[in-house]
Coordinates of C-alpha atoms in Angstrom, one line a residue:
Chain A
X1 CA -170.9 -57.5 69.8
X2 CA -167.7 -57.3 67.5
X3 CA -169.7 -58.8 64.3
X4 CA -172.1 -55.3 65.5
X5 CA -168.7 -53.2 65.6
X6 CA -167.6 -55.0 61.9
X7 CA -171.0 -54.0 60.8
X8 CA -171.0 -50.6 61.9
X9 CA -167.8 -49.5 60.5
X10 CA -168.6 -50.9 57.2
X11 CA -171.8 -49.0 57.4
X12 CA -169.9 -45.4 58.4
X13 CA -167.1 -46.1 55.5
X14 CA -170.4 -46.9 53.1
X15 CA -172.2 -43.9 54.1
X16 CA -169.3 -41.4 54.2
X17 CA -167.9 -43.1 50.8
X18 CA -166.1 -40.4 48.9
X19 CA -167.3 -39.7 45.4
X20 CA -164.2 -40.4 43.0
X21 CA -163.2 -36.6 42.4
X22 CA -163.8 -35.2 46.0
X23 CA -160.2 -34.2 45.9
X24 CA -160.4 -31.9 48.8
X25 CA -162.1 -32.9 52.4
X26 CA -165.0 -32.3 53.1
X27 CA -165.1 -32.9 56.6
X28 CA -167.3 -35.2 58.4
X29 CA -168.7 -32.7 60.7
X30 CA -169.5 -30.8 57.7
X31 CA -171.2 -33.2 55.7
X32 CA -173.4 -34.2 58.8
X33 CA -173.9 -30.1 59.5
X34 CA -175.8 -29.8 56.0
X35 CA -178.0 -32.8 56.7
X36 CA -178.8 -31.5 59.7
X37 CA -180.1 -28.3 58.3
X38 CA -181.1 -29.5 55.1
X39 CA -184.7 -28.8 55.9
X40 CA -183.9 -25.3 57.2
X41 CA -182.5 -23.9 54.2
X42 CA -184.6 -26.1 52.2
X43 CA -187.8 -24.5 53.7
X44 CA -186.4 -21.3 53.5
X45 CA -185.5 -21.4 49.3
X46 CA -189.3 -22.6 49.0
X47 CA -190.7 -19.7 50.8
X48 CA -188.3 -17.5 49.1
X49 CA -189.3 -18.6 45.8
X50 CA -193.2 -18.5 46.9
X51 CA -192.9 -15.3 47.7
X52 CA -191.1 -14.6 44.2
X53 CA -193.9 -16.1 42.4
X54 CA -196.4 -13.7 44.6
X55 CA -194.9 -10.8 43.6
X56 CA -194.4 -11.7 40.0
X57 CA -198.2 -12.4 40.1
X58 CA -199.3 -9.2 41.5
X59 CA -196.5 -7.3 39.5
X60 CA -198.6 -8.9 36.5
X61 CA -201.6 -8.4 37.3
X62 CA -201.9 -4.6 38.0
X63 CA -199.9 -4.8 35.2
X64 CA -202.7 -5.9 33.3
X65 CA -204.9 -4.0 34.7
X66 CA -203.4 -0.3 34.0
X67 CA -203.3 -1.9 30.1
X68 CA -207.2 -2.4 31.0
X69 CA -207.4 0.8 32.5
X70 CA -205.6 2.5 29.3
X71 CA -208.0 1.0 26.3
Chain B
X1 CA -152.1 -39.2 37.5
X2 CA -150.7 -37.6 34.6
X3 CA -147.3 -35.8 35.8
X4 CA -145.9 -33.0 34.0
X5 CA -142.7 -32.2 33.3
X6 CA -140.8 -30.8 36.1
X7 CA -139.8 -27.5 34.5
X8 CA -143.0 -26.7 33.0
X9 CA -145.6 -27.5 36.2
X10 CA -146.5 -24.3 38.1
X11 CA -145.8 -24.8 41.6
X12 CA -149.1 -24.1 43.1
X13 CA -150.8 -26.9 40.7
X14 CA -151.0 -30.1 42.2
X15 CA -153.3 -31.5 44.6
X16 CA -156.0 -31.9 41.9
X17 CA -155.7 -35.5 40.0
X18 CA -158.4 -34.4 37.3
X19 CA -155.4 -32.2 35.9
X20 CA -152.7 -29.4 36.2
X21 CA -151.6 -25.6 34.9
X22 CA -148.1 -25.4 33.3
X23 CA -146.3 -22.9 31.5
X24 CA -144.6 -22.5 28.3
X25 CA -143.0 -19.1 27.2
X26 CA -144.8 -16.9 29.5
X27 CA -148.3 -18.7 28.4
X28 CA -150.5 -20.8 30.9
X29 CA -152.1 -24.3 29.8
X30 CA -154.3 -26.9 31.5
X31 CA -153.8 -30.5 30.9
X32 CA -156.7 -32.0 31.7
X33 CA -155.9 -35.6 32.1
X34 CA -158.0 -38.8 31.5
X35 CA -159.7 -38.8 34.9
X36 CA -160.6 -35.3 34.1
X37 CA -162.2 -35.4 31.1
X38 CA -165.1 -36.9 31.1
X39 CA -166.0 -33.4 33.2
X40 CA -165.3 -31.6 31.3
X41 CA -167.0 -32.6 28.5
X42 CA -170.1 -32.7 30.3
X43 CA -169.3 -28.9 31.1
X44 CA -169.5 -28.4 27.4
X45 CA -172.5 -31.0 26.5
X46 CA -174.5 -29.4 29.2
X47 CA -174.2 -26.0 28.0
X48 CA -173.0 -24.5 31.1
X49 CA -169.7 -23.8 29.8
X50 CA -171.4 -21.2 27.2
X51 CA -173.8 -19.9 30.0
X52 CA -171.2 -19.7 32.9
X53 CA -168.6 -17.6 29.9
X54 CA -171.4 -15.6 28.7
X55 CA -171.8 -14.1 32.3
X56 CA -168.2 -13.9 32.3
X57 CA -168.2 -16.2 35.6
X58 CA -165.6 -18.7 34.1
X59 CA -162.7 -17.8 31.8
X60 CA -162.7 -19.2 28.1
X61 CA -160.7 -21.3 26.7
X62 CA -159.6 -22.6 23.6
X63 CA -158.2 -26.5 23.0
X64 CA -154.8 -26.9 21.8
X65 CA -152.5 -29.5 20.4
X66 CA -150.1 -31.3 22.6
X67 CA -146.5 -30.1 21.7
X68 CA -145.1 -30.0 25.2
X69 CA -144.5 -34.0 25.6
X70 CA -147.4 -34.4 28.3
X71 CA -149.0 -37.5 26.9
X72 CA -151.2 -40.0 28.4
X73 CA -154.1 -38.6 26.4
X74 CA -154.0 -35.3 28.3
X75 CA -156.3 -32.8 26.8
X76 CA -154.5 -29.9 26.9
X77 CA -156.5 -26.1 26.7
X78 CA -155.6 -22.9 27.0
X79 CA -157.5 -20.4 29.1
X80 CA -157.7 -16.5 29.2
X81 CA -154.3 -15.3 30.4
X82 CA -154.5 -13.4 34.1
X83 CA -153.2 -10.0 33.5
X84 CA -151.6 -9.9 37.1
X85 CA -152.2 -12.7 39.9
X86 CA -153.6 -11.6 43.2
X87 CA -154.5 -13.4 46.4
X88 CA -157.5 -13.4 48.6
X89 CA -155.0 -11.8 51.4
X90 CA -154.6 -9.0 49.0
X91 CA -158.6 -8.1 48.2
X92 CA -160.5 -5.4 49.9
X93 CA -163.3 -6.1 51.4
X94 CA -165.6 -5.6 48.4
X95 CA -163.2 -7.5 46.0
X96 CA -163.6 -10.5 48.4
X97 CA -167.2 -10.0 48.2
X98 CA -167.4 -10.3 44.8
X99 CA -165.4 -13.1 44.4
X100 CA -167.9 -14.9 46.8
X101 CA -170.7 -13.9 45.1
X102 CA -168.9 -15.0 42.3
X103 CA -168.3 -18.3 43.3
X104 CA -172.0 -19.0 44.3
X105 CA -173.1 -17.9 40.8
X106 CA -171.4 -20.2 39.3
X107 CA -173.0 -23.0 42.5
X108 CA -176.4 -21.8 41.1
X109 CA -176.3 -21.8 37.7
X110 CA -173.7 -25.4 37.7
X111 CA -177.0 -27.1 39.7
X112 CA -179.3 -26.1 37.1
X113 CA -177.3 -27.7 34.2
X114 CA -177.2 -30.9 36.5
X115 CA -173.4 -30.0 37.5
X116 CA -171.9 -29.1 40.8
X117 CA -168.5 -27.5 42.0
X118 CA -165.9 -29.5 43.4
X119 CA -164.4 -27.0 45.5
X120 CA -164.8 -23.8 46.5
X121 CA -161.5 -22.3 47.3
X122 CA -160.7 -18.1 46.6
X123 CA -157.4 -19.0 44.9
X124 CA -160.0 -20.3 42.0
X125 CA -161.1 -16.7 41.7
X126 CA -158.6 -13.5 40.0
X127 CA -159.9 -10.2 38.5
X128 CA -159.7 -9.8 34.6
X129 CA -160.9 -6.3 33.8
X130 CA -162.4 -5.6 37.1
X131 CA -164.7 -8.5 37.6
X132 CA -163.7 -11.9 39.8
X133 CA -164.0 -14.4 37.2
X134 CA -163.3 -18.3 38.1
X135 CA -160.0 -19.5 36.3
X136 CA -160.5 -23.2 37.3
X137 CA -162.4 -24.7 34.8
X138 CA -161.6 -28.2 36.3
X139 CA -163.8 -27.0 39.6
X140 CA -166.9 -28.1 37.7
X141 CA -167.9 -31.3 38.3
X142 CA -171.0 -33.7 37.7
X143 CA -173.8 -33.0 40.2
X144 CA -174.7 -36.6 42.2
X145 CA -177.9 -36.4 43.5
X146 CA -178.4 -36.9 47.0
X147 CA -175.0 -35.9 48.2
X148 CA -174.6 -33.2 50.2
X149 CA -171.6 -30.1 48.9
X150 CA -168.3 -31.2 49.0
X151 CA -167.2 -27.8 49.0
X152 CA -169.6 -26.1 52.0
X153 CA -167.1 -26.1 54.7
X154 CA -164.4 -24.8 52.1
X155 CA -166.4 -21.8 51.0
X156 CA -166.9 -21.0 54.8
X157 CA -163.5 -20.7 55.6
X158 CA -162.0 -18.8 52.2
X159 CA -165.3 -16.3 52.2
X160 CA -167.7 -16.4 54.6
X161 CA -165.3 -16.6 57.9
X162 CA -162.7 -13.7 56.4
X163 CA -166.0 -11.2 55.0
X164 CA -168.0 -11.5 58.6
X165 CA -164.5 -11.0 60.4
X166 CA -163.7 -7.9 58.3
X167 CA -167.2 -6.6 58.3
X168 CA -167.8 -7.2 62.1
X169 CA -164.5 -7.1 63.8
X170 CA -162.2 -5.2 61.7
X171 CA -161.7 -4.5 58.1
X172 CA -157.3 -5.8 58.6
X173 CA -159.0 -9.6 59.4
X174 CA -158.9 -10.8 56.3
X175 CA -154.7 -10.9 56.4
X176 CA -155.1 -13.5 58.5
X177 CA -156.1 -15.8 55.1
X178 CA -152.5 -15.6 54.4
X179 CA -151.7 -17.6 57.7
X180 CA -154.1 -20.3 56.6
X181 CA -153.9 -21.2 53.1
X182 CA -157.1 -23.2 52.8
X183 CA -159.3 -20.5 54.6
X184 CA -160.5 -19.6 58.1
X185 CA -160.6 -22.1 60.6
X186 CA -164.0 -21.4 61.5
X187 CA -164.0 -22.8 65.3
X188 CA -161.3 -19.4 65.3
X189 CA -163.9 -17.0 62.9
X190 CA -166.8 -17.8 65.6
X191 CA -164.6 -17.2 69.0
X192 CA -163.4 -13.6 66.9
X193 CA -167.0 -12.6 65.8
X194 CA -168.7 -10.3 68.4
X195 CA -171.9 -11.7 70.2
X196 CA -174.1 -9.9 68.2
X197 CA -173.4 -11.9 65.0
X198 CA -175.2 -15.4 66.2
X199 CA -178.4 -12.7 65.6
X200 CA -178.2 -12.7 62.0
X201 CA -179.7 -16.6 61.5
X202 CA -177.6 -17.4 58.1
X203 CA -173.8 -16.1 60.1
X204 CA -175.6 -18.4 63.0
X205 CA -175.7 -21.0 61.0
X206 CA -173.0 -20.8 59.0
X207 CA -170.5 -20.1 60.9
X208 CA -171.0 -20.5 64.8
X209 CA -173.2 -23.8 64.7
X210 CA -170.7 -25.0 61.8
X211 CA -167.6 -24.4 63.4
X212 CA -169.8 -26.5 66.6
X213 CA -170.8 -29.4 64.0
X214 CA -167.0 -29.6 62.9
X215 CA -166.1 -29.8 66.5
X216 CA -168.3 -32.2 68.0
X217 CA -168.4 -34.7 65.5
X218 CA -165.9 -37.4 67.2
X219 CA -168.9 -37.3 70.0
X220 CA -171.5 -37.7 67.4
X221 CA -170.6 -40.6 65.6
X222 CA -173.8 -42.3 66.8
X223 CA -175.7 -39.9 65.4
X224 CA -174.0 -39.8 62.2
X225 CA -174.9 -44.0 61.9
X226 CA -178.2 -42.8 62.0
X227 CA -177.9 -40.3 59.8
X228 CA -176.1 -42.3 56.7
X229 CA -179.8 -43.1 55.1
X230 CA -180.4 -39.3 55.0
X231 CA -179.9 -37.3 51.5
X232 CA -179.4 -34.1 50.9
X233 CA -181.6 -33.3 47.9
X234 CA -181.4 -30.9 45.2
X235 CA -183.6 -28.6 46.1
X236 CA -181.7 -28.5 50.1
X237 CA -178.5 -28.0 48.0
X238 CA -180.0 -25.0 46.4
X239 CA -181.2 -23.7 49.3
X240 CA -178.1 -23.9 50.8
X241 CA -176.8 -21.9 48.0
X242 CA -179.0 -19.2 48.3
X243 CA -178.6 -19.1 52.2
X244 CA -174.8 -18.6 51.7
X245 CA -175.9 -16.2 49.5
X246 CA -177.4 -14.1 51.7
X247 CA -175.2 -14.5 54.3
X248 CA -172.6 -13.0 52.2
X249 CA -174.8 -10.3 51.2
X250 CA -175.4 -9.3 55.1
X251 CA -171.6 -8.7 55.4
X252 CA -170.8 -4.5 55.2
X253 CA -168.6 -3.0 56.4
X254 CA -169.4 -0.2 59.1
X255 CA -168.9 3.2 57.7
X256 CA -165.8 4.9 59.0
X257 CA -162.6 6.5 57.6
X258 CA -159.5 6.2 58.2
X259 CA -156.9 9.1 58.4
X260 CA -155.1 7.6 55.0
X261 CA -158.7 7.9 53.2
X262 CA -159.2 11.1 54.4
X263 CA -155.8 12.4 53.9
X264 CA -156.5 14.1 50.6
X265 CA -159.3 15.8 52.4
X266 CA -156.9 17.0 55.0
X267 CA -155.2 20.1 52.9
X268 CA -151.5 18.6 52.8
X269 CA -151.2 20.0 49.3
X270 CA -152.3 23.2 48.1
X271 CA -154.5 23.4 45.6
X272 CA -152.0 24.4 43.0
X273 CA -149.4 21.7 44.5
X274 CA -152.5 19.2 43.6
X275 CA -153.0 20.3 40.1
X276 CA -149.2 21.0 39.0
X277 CA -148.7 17.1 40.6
X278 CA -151.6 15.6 38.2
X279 CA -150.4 17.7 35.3
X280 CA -146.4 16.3 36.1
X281 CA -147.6 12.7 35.9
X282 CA -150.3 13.1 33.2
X283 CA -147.7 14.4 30.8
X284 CA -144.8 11.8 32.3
X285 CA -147.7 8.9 31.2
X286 CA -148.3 10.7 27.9
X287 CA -144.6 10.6 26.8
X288 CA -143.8 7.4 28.0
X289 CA -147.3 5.9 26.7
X290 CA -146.6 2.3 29.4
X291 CA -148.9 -0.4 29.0
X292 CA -148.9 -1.3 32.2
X293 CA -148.7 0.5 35.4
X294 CA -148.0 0.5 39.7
X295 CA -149.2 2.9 41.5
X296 CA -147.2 1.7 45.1
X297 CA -148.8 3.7 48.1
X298 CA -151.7 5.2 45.9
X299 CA -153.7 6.1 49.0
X300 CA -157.5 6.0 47.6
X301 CA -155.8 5.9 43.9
X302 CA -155.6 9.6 42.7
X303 CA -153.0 9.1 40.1
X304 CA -153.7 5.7 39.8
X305 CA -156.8 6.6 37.7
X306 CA -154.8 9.1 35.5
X307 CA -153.0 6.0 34.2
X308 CA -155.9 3.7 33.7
X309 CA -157.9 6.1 31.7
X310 CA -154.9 6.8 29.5
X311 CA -155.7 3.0 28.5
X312 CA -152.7 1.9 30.8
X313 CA -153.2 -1.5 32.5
X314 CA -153.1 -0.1 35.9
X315 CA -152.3 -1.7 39.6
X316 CA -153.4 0.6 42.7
X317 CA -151.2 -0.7 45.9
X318 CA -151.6 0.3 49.3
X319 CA -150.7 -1.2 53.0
X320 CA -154.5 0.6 54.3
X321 CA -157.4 -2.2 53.1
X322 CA -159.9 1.0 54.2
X323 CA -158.2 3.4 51.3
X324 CA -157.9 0.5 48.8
X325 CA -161.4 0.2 49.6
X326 CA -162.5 3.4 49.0
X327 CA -160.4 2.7 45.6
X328 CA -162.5 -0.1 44.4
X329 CA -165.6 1.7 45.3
X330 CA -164.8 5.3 43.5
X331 CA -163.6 3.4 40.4
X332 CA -165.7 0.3 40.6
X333 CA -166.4 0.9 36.5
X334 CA -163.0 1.4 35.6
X335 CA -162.1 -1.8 34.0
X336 CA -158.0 -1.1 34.0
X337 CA -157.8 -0.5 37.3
X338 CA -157.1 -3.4 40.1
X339 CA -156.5 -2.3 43.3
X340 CA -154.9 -4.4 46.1
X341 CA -153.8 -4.6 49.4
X342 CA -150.3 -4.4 49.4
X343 CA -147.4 -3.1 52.1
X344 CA -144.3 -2.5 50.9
X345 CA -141.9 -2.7 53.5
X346 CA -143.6 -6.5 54.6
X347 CA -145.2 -7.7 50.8
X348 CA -146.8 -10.9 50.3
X349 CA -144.5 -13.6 50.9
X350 CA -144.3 -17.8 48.5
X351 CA -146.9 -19.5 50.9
X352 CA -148.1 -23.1 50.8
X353 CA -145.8 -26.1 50.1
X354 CA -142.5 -25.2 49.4
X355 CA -143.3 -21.8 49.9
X356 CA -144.2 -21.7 45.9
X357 CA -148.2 -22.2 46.1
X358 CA -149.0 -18.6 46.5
X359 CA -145.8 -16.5 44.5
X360 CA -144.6 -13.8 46.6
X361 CA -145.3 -10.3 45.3
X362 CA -141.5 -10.2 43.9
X363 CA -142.3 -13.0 41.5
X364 CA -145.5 -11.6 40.5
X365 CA -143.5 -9.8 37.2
X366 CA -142.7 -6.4 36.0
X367 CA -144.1 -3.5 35.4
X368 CA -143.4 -1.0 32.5
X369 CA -144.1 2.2 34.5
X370 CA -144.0 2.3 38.4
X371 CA -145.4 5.7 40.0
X372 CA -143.6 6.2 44.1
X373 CA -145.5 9.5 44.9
X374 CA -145.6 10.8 48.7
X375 CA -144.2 7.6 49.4
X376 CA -140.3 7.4 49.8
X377 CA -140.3 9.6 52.8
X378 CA -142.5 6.6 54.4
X379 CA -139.9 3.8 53.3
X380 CA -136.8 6.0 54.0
X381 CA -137.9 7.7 57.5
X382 CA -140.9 6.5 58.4
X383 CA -139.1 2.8 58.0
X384 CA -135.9 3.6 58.0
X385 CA -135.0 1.6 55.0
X386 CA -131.6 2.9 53.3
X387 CA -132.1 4.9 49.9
X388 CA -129.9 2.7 48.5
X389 CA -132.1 -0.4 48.9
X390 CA -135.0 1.6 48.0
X391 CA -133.8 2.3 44.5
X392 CA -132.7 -1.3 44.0
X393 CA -135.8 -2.7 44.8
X394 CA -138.1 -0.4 42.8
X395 CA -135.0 -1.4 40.1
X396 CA -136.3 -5.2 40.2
X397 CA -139.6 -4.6 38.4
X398 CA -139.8 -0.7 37.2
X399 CA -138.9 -0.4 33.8
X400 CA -139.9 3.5 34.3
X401 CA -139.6 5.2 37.4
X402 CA -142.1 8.7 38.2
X403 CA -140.4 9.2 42.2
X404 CA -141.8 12.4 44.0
X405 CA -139.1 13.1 47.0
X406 CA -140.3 14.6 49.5
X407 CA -137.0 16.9 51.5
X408 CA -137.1 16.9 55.1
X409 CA -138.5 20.6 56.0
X410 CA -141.4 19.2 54.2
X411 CA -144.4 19.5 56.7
X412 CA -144.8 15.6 57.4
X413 CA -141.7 15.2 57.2
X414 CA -141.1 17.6 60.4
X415 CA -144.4 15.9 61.8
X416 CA -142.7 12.7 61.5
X417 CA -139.4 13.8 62.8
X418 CA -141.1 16.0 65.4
X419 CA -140.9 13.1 68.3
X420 CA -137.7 11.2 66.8
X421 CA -134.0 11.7 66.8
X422 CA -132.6 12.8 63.3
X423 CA -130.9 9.9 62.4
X424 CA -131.3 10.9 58.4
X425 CA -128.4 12.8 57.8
X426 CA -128.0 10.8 54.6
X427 CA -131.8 12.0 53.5
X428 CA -131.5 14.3 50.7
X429 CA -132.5 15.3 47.1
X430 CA -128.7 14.7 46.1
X431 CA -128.2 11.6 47.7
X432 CA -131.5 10.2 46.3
X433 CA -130.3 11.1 43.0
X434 CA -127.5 9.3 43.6
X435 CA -128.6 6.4 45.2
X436 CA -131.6 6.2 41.9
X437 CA -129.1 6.8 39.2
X438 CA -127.2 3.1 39.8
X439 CA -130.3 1.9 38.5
X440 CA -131.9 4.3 36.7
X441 CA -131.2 7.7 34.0
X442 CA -133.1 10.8 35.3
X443 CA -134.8 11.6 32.1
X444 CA -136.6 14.6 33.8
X445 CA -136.7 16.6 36.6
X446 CA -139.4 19.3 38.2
X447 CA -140.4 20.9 41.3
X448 CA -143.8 20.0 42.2
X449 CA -146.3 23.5 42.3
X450 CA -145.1 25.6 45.1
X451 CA -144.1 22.8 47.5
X452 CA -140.3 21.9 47.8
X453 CA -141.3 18.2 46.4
X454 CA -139.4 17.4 43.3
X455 CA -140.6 15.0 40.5
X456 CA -138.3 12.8 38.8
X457 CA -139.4 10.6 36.1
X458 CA -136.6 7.9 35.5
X459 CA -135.4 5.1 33.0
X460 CA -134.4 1.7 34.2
X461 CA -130.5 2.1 32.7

């Protein structure tokens, strides 16, 4: 049980090591929060930038098709 | 840690090890010291230094020679010089806006040149010419994969808490940033919001289930063990960038006046009091010819604009954020022309250690010409603040005075006397005049159209 306890606490000061020049903190509750929603706003950019590439594509092609139109 | 020298350090510079500011006759440095560098010289081998001062997002700099004694193989550049320093606690709402905006920019485009900022605070932010512009060049930092943003919870609390509490409680919220000096507790930003605000999913998350994640976390530490294999990946951290993005960009404020905005509206000048006032101080500025400018009290920053596009480097100050709100928006493309939240008989005090962090508004310098229109009748009745102490504290930093007094059968005048006892005896023309001339030579004087206002324009003696 305490070698479990030893373990553990080396693992939390392993994971929450603090890159060199993170001069100002974080906060753990912080760091855990973006994990948590990592996927969220991860999803969300995709479909954000899917639906960018949509509209680029459609912008493009009736774009191409009023230069059809035109000759 | 490369220390400076005592008497050079600015005050406010010192929690960050990759380097300091300091000054030398009235010009800022950066020593960037050994820790710091090899940052920084990614910044400039990654090309994001050209991109980020291209899109005048970061200030330039230019590297200099050490001849202040700093050592230690300190790099030592100087940046664009900050006309006039402001605070976060001084901004409008748009101003903060833009300087979030800002700051996310920078996020975005740092990520794509496989760098990252290190912290996200508003003091890393002033205005140069009207834009926000980031004067910390040692925020940039190399990007480690996998880690989630150092700076997420920071950005919350110096942007995101203040802009949703003045855009959905009320617009004065954001003087509370002066009582915490590293942003918003956010646990206190989501008890303030209004219920209607966890509706909006990026405030939601943001802010409310934040401020919960912050709070909770003692009771989560089992989850957190088996969390510590999880990353964070790029493409999450830019996603979290754009999401803050738009959270910021769902802050507005409601629209609604209030009486200072509207008091131009409200006919307490005639028309020919109006245009003999702007003529008064257009020809005071024209003989004068100041470089720089304070408009203190300029309401929605009437005169303020005559100065700025007379090429004078102008300040517009008011106590109402609504009015110097309405400033920024009417002259949003006037590059000379700052305006800030400022109220004169309470100004911004030294915060942070020492009380030297953040310099009170008395240290922030001089100015050549100082206008006080439809103002002293505030500080002297309205506040009750002796005309003696008036004119010496306009004396500290106006080099050139333009003072409109306003006598007491003026119509707000006897408005604000109509419920008070008329404890002014001492409130006249003659005893301003007096009171002004310890300090200051009347160099002209003129009644102002066909109101019983007089114009003085003044010389510090």
């Amino acid at each position: 049980m305490r070698k479990l306890s030893v373990i553990s606490l080396v693992f939390m000061s392993l994971a929450f090591a603090q890159p060199v020049w993170a001069y100002i903190d974080p906060g753990t509750g912080s760091y855990l929060f973006q994990i948590l929603i990592a996927l969220a706003v991860g999803s969300l950019f995709s479909i954000k930038l899917f639906w960018k590439k949509i509209r680029t594509s459609f912008e493009n092609l009736f774009k191409s098709k009023s230069d059809n139109t035109a000759e | 840690m490369t220390t400076p020298p005592n008497d050079l350090c600015e005050p406010g510079s010192f929690r960050d090890s990759a380097g300091f500011i300091f000054r030398h006759e009235d010009t800022i440095y950066r020593a960037i010291a050994r820790g710091g560098q090899s940052a920084f010289n990614l910044l400039h081998s990654s090309g994001l230094y050209e991109k980020l001062t291209a899109e005048t997002l970061l200030v330039r700099h230019e590297t200099t020679e050490d001849t202040f004694g700093i050592g230690n193989d300190a790099i030592i550049i100087k940046p664009e010089q900050v006309p006039f320093i402001s605070y976060s606690y001084e901004w409008a709402f748009s101003q903060l806006k833009a300087a979030a905006l800002c700051t996310l920019e920078i996020q975005r485009i740092a990520l794509e040149q496989g760098m990252c900022l290190r912290d996200a605070s508003a003091y890393n932010i002033q205005f140069i010419n009207g834009r926000p512009i980031c004067i910390d060049t040692l925020s940039l930092g190399a990007y480690q994969e996998g880690k989630p943003w150092v700076a997420y919870q920071q950005f919350c609390r110096h942007f995101l808490a203040p802009l949703a509490l003045m855009a959905f409680c009320d617009c004065r919220l954001g003087l509370i940033l002066r009582d915490y000096i590293d942003g918003i507790p956010l646990d206190l930003a989501s008890r303030l919001l209004p219920f209607r605000t966890r509706f909006r999913l990026s405030l939601l998350m943001h802010l409310h289930l934040h401020a919960k994640a912050i709070g909770t976390v003692s009771r989560k530490k089992a989850a957190s063990m088996r969390t510590h294999n999880a990353q964070f990946s790029k493409h999450a951290l830019q996603g979290l960038v754009e999401s803050l993005r738009s959270a910021v960009m769902s802050c507005e404020l409601p629209k609604r006046k209030s009486f200072w905005s509207s008091y131009y509206d409200a006919g307490v000048y005639s028309r020919a009091s109006t245009d003999a006032k702007l003529n008064l101080v257009s020809d005071c500025l024209d003989s004068v010819r100041p470089k720089t400018v304070w408009d203190m009290g300029a309401n929605t920053g009437k005169y303020s604009i005559l100065a700025a596009q007379k090429g004078c480097r102008t300040i517009a100050f008011d106590f109402d954020p609504l009015c110097v709100e309405a400033c920024c928006r009417t002259y949003a493309s006037e590059k000379l022309l700052l305006p800030l939240i400022l109220d004169l008989t309470n100004p911004s005090p030294g915060l942070g250690w020492n009380n030297r962090e953040r310099k009170s508004f008395v240290e922030r310098g001089s100015a050549d010409m100082v206008l006080a229109l439809a103002l002293i009748h505030h500080l002297a009745i309205g506040n009750n603040v002796p005309l003696p102490m008036i004119a010496s504290f306009f004396a500290s930093f106006a080099q050139w005075l333009i003072l409109e007094f306003v006598p007491k059968n003026d119509p707000q005048v006897v408005e604000m006397l109509s419920h008070r006892e008329d404890i002014f005896s001492d409130y006249s023309s003659a005893a301003c005049e007096e009171s002004f001339s310890r300090y200051f030579n009347i160099r002209k004087e003129e009644m102002v159209g066909d109101s019983d206002r007089i114009l003085y324009l003044m010389e510090r003696a």
